[in-house]
mmCIF file of C-alpha atoms and ligand atoms in Angstrom:
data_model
loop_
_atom_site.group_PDB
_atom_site.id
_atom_site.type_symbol
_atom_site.label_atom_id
_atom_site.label_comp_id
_atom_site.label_asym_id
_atom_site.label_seq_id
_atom_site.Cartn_x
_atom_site.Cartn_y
_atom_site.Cartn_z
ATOM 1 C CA UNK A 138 -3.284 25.845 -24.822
ATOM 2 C CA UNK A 139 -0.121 25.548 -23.434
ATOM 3 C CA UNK A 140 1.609 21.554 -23.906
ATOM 4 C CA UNK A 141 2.179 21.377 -20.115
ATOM 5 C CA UNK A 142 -1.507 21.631 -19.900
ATOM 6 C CA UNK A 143 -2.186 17.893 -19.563
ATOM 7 C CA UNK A 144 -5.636 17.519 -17.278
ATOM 8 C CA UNK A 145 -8.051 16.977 -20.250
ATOM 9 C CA UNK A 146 -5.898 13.993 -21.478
ATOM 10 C CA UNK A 147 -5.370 13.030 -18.034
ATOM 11 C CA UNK A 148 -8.967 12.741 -17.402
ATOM 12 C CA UNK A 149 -9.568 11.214 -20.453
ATOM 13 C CA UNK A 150 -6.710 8.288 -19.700
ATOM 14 C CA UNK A 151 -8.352 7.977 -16.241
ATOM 15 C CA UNK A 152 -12.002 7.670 -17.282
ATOM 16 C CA UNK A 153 -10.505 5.204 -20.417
ATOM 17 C CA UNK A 154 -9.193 2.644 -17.503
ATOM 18 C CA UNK A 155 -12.472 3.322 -15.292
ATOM 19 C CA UNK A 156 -14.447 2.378 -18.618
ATOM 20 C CA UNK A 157 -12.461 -0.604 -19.210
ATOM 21 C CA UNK A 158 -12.609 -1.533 -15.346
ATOM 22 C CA UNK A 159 -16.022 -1.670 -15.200
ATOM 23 C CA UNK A 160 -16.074 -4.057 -18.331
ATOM 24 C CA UNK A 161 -13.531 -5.941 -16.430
ATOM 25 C CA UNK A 162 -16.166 -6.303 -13.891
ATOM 26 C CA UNK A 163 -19.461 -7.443 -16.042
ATOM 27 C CA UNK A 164 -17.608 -10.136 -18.067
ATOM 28 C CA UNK A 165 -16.154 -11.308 -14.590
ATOM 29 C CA UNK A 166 -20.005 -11.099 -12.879
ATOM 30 C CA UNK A 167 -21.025 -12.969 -16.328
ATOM 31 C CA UNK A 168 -18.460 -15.891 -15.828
ATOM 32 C CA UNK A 169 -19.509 -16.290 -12.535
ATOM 33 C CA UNK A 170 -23.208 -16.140 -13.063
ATOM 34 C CA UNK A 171 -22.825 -18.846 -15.547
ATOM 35 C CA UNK A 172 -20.702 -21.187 -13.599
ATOM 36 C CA UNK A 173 -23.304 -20.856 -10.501
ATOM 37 C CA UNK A 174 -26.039 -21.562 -12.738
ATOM 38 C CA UNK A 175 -24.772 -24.631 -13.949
ATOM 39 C CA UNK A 176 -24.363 -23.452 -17.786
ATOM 40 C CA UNK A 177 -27.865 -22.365 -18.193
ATOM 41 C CA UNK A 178 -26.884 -18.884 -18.584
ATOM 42 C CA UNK A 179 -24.538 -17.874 -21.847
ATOM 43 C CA UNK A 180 -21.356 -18.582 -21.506
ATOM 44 C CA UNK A 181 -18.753 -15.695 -21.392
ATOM 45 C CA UNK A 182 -14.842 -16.544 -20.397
ATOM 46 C CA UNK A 183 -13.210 -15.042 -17.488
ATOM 47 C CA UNK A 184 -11.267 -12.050 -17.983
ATOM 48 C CA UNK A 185 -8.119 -12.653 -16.223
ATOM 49 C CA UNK A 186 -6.890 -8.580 -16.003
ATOM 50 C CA UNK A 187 -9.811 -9.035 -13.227
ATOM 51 C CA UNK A 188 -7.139 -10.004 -11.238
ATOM 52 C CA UNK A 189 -5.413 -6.410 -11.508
ATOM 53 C CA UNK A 190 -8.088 -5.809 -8.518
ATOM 54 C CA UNK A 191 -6.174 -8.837 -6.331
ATOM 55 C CA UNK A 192 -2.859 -6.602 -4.938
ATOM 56 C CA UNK A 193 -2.413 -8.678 -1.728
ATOM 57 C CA UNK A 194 -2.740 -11.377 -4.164
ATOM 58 C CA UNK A 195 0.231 -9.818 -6.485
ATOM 59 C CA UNK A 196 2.366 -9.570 -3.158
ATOM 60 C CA UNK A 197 2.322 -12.673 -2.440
ATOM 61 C CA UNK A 198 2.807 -14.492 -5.634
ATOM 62 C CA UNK A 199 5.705 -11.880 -6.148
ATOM 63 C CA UNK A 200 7.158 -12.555 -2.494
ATOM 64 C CA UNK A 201 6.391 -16.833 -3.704
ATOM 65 C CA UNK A 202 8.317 -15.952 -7.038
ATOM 66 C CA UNK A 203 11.137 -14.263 -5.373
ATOM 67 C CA UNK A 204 11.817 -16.980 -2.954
ATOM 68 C CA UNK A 205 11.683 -19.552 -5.498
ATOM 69 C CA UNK A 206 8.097 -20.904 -6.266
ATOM 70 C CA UNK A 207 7.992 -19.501 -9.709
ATOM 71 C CA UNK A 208 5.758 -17.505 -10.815
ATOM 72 C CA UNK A 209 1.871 -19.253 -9.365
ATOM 73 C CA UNK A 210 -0.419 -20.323 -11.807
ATOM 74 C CA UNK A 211 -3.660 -19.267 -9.946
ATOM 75 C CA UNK A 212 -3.729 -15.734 -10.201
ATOM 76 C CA UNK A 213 -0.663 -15.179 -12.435
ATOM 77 C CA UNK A 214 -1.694 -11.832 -13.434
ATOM 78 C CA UNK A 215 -2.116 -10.089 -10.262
ATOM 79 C CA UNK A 216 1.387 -10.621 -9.858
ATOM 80 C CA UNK A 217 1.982 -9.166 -13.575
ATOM 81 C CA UNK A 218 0.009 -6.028 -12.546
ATOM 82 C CA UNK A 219 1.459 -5.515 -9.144
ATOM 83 C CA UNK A 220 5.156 -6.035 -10.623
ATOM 84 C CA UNK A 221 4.376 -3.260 -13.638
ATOM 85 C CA UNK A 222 2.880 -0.747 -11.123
ATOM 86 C CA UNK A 223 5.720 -1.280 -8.920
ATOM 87 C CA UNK A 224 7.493 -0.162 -12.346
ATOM 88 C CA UNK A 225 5.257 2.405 -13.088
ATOM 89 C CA UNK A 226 6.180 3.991 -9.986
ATOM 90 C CA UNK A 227 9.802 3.531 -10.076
ATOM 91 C CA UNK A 228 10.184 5.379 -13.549
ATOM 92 C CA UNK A 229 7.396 7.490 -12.983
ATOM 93 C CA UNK A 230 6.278 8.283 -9.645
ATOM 94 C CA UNK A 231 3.051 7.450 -8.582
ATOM 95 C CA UNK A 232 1.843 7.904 -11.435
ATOM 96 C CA UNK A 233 -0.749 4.977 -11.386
ATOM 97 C CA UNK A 234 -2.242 7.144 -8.765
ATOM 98 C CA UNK A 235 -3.388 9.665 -10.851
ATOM 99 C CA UNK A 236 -3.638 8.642 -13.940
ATOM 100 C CA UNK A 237 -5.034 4.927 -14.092
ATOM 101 C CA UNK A 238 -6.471 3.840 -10.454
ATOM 102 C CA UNK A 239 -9.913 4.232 -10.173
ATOM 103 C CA UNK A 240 -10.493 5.007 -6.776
ATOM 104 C CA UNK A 241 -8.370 7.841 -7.307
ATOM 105 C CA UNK A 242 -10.752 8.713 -10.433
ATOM 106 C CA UNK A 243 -13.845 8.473 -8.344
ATOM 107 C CA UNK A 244 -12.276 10.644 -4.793
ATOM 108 C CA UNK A 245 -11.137 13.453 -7.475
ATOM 109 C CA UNK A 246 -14.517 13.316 -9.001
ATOM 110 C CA UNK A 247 -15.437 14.018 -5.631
ATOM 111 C CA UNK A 248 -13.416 16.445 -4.382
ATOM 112 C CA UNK A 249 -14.009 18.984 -7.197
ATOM 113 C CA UNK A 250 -17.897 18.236 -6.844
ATOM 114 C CA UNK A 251 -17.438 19.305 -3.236
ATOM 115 C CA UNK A 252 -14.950 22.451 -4.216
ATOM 116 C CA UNK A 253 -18.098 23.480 -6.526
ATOM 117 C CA UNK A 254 -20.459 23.040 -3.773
ATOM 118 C CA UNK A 255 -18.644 24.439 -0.942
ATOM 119 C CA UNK A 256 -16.011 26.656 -2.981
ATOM 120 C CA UNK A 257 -13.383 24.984 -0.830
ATOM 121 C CA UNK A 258 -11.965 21.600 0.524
ATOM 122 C CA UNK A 259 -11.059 21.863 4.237
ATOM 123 C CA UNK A 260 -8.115 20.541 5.549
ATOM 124 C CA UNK A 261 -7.193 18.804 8.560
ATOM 125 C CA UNK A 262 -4.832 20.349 11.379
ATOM 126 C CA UNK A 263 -1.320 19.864 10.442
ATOM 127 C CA UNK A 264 -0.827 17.000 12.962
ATOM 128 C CA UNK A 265 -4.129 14.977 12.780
ATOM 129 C CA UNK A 266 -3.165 14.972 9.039
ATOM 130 C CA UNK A 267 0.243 13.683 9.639
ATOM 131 C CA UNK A 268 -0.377 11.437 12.491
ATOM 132 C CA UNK A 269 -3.715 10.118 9.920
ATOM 133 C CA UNK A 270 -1.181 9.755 6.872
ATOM 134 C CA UNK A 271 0.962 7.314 8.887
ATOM 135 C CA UNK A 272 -1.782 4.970 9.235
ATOM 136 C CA UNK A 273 -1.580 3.931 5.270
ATOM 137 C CA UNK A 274 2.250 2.965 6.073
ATOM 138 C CA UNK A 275 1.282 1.002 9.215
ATOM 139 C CA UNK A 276 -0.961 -1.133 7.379
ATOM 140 C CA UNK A 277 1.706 -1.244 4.536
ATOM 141 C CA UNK A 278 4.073 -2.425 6.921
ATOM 142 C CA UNK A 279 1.676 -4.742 8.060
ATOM 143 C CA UNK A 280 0.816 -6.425 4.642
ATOM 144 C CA UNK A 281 5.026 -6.555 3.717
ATOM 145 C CA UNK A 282 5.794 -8.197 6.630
ATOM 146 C CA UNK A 283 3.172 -10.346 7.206
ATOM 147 C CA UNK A 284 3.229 -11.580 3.681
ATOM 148 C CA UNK A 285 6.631 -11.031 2.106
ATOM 149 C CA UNK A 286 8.841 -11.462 4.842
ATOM 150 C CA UNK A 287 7.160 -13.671 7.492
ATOM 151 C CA UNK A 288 5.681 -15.927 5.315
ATOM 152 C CA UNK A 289 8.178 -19.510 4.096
ATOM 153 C CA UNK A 290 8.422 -20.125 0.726
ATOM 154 C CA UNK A 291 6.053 -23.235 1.734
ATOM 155 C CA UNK A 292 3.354 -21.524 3.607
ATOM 156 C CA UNK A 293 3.371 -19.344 0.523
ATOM 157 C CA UNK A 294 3.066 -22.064 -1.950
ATOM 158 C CA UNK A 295 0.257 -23.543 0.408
ATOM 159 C CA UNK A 296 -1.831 -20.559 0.543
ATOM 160 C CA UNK A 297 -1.325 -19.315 -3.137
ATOM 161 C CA UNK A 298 -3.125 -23.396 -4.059
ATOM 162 C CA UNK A 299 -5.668 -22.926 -0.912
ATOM 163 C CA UNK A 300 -9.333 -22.898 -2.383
ATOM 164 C CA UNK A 301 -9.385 -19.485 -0.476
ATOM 165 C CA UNK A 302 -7.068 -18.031 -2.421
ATOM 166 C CA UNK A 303 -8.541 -19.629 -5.575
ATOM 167 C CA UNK A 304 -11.582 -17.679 -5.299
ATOM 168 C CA UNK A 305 -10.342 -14.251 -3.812
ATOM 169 C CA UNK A 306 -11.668 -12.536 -7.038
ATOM 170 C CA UNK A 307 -14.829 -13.908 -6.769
ATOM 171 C CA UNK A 308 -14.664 -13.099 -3.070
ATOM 172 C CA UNK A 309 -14.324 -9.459 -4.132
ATOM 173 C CA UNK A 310 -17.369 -9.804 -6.228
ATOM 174 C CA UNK A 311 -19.193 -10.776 -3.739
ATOM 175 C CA UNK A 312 -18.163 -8.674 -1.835
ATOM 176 C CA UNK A 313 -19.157 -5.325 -4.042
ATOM 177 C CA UNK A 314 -22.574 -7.500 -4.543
ATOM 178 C CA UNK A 315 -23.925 -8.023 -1.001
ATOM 179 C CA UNK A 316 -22.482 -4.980 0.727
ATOM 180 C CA UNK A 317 -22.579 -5.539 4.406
ATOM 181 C CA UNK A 318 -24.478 -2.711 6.362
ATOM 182 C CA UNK A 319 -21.092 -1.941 7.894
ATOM 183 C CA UNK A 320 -19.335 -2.070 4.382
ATOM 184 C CA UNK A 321 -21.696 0.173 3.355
ATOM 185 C CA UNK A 322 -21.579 2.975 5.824
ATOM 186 C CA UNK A 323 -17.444 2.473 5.332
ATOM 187 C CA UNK A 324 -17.869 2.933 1.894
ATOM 188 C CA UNK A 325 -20.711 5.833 1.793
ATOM 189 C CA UNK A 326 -18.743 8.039 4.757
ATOM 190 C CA UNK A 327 -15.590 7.899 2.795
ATOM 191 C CA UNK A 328 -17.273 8.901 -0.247
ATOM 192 C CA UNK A 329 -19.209 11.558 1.662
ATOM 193 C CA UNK A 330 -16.140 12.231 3.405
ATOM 194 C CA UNK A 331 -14.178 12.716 0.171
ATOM 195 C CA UNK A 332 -16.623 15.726 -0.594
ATOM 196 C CA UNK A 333 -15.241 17.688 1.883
ATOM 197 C CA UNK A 334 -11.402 16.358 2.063
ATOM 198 C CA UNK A 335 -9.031 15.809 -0.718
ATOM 199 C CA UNK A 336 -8.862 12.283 -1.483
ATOM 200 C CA UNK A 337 -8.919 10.589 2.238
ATOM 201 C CA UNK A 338 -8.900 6.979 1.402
ATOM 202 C CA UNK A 339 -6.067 7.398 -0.792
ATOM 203 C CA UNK A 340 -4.208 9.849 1.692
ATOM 204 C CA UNK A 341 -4.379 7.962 4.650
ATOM 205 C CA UNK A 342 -5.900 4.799 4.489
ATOM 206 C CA UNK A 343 -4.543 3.276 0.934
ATOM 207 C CA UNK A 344 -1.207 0.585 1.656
ATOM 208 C CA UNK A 345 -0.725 0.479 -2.479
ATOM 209 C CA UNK A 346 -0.425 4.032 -2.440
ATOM 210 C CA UNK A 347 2.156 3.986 0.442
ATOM 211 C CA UNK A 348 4.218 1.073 -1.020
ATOM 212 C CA UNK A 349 4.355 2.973 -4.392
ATOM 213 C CA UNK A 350 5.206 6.633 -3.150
ATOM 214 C CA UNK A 351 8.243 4.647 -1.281
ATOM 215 C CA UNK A 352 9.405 3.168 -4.020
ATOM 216 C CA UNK A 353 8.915 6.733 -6.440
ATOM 217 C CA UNK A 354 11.496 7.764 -4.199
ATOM 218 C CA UNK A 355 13.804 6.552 -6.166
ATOM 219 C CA UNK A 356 12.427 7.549 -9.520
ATOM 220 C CA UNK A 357 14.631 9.597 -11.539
ATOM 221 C CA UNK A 358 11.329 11.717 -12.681
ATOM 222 C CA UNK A 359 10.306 14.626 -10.656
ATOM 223 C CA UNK A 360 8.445 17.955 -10.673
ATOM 224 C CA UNK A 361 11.403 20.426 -10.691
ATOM 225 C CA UNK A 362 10.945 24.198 -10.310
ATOM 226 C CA UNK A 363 13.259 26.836 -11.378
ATOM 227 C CA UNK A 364 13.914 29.739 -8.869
ATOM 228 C CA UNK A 365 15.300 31.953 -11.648
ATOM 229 C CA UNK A 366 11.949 31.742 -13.749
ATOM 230 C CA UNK A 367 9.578 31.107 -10.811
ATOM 231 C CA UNK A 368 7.879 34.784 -9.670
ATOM 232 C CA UNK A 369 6.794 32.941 -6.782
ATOM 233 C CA UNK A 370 3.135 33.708 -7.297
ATOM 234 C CA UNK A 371 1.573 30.031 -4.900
ATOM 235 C CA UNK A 372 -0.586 28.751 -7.579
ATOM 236 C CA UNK A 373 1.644 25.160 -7.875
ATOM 237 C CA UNK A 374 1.320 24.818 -4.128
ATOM 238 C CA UNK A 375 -2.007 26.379 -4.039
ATOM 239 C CA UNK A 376 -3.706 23.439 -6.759
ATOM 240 C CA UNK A 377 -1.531 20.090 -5.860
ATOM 241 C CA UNK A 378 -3.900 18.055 -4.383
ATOM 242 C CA UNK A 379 -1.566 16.505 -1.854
ATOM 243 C CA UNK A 380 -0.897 19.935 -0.590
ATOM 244 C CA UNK A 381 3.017 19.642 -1.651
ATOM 245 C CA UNK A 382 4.119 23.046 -1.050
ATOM 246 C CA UNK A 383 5.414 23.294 -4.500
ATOM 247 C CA UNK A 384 6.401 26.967 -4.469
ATOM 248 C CA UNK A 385 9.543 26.067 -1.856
ATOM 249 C CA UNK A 386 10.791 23.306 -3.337
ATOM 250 C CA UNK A 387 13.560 22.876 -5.772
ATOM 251 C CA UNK A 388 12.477 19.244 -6.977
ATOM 252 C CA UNK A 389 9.461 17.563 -5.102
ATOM 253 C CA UNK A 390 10.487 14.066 -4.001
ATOM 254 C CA UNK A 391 7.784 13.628 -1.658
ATOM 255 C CA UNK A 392 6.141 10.002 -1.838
ATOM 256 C CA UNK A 393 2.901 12.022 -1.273
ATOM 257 C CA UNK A 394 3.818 13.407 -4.761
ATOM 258 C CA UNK A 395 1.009 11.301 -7.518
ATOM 259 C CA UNK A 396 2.653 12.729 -10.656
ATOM 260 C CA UNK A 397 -0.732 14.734 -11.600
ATOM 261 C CA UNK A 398 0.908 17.301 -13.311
ATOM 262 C CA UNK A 399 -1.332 19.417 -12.110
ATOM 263 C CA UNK A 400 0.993 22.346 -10.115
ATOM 264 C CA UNK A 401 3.132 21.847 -13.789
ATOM 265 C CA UNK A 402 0.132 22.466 -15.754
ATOM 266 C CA UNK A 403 -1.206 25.517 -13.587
ATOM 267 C CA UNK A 404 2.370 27.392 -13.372
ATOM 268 C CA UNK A 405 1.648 30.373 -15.888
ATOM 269 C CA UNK A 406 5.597 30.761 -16.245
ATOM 270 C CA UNK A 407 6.909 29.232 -18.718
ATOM 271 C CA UNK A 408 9.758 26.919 -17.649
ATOM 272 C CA UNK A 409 9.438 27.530 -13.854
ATOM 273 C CA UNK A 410 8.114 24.560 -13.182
ATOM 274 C CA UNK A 411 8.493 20.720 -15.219
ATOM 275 C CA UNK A 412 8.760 17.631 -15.209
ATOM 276 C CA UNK A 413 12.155 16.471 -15.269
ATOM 277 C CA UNK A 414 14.269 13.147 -15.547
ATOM 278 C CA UNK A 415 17.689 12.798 -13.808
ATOM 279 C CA UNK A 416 17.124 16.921 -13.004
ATOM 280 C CA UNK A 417 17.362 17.986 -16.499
ATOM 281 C CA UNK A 418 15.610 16.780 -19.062
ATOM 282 C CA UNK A 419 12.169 18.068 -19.397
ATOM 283 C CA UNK A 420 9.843 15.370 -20.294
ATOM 284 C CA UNK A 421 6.838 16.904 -22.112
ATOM 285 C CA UNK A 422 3.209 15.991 -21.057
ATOM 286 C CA UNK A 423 2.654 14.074 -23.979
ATOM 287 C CA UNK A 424 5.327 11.801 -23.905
ATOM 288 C CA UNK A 425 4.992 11.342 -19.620
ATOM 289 C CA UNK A 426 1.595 10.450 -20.457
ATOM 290 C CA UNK A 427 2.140 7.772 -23.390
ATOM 291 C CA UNK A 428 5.253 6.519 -21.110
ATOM 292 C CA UNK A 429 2.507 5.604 -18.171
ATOM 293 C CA UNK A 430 -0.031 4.122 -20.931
ATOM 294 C CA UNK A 431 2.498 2.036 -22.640
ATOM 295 C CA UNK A 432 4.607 0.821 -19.527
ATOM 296 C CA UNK A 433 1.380 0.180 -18.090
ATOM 297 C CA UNK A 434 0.093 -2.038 -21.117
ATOM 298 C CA UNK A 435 3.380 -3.078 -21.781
ATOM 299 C CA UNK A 436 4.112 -4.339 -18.543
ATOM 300 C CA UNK A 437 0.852 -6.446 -18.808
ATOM 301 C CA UNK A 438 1.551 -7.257 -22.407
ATOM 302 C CA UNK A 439 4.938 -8.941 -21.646
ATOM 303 C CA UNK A 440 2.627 -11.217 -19.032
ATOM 304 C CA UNK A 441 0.539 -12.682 -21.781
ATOM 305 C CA UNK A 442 3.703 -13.409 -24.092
ATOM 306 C CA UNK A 443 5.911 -14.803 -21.149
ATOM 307 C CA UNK A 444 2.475 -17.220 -20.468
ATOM 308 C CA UNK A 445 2.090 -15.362 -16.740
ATOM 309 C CA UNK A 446 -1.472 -14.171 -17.378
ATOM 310 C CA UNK A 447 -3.893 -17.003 -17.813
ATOM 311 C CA UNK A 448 -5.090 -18.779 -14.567
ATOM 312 C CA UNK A 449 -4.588 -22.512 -14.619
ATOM 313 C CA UNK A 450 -7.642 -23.024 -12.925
ATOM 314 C CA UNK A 451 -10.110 -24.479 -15.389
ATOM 315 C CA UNK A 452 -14.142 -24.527 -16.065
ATOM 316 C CA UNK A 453 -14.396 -27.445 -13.930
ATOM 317 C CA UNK A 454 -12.624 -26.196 -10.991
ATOM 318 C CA UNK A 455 -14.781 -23.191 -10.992
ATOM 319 C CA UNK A 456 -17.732 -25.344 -10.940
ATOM 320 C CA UNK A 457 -16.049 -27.374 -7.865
ATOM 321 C CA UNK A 458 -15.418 -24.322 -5.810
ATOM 322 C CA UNK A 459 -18.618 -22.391 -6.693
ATOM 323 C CA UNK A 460 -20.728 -25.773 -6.952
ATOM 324 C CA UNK A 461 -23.765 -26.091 -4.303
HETATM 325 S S1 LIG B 605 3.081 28.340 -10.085
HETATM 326 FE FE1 LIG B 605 5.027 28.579 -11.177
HETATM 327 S S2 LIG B 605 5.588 30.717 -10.845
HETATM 328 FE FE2 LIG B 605 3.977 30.274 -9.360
HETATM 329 S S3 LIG B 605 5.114 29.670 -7.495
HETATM 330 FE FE3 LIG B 605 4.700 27.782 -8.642
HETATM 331 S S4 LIG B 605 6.540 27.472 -9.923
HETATM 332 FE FE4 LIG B 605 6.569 29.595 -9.196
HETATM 333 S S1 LIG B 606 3.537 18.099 -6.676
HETATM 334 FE FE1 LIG B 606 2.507 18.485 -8.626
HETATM 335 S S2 LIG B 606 2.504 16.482 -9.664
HETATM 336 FE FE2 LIG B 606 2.940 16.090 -7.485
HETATM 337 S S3 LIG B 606 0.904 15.705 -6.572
HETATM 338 FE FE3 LIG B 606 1.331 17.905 -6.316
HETATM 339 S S4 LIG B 606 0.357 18.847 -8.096
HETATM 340 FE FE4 LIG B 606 0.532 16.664 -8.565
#
């Protein structure tokens, strides 16, 4: 099989996070089931990567830090994880799209079930898709400006030691737990919807996504085709699942672009089509996919040692906030 072939280790990296997500989320639901049962139940210590789930939580400690707060001490590793997939996505692309986010794991699942079912995934008209794929950007625009630029280093500082803030991760739990009936039907029509269409939620409704495709804009790592070697044949186009029209394109800089490799791994012409740093140098599967697993860990890794990962908040705290 040829090297550019990466989807089995993609998949593989991308159920590996799910995996260790969902573990993530049991040790969390354990620490908070034994807080809000007053000890009785065994006691298991919160998992602070939990807070890789908290991204409006990473903005705004990263919008505190860089108007002078420091970095907080609440939730200091959702501003570790934001800052490294901000990386991520500067060197390359949105990579954390397609390879580690899982949403993105569970819409593809769903997609290809649907393309099995239906031997096709409709798309919508041209400009109900484009006028639909502005709406993540709005809300993107909404969140940076709200947060980031509107908000005083103060109010910041306030709101990052509010007891709201304190328990946003719990929040989320809770959240997940006792689905409203109008969380629900959100959640079931997208997933129903994501049968049909190619990853919706992440398409048009998804501000991370947005704020990372603008920033992979300026990554120097891009799918690059060669017009000499390309026979011009549509596959590339034909499987990206962000409908990039690979085929006419000399290097694909689209932020819609989630670095899956796949149009590179489909291309039967050897050399027509890569992945390429700075336009030249081809940067083999293997090493683009132990570049996103390391800068990924890294990133998170340099957290811990720099002493930005564990919360401040204590046991007792947590029994404070979550008390009766
Ligand atoms: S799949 Fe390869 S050969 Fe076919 S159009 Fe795309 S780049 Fe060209
Ligand atoms: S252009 Fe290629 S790498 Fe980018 S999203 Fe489409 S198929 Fe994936």
């Amino acid at each position: 099989m040829s090297a550019r072939y990466v989807q089995p280790l993609r998949i593989l990296i991308q159920f590996c996070f799910l995996a260790f997500m969902l573990w993530l989320g049991v040790r969390f639901y354990q620490f908070v089931h034994y807080v809000r049962g007053g000890g009785t139940a065994p006691f298991v210590p919160r998992p602070d990567g939990i807070e890789g789930f908290l991204p409006i939580s990473g903005l705004l400690g990263t919008a505190s830090w860089l108007k002078g707060n420091g970095i907080n001490g609440i939730h200091p590793a959702a501003v570790v994880v934001f800052l490294t997939v901000l990386l991520v996505a500067l060197l390359l692309r949105r990579s954390f799209c397609s390879w580690i986010c899982p949403v993105a794991v569970v819409s593809e699942c769903s997609w290809k079930a649907g393309f099995k079912l239906l031997r096709r995934n409709p798309r919508l008209p041209r400009r109900l898709d484009v006028s639909l794929r502005g709406v993540k950007y709005l809300l993107m625009a909404f969140f940076v400006w709200s947060i980031a630029v509107a908000m005083s280093p103060a109010a910041l500082e306030t709101f990052i030691n509010s007891d709201y803030h304190k328990l946003a991760d719990v929040r989320l739990l809770d959240f997940f737990l006792h689905l409203s009936p109008l969380a629900l039907t959100v959640i079931l029509s997208l997933l129903l919807l994501s049968l049909f269409l190619k990853n919706p939620f992440c398409r048009y409704l998804c501000p991370y996504g947005a704020l990372l495709g603008l920033v992979a804009i300026l990554s120097p790592v891009r799918v690059t085709r060669s017009s000499e070697r390309c026979v011009s044949c549509g596959v590339c186009s034909q499987v990206c699942p962000t409908y990039i029209d690979v085929m006419h394109k000399k290097s694909v800089l689209s932020p819609e672009c989630i670095g899956c490799w796949r149009c590179v791994s489909h291309c039967r012409f050897n050399q027509a089509l890569s992945m390429r740093a700075a336009g030249r140098y081809a940067v083999p599967g293997i090493v683009f996919a132990l570049l996103v697993v390391t800068l990924f860990w890294g990133g998170t890794l340099a957290g811990k040692i720099g002493g930005h990962w564990r919360t401040a908040l204590d046991i007792g705290e947590y029994r404070r906030l979550l008390g009766p």
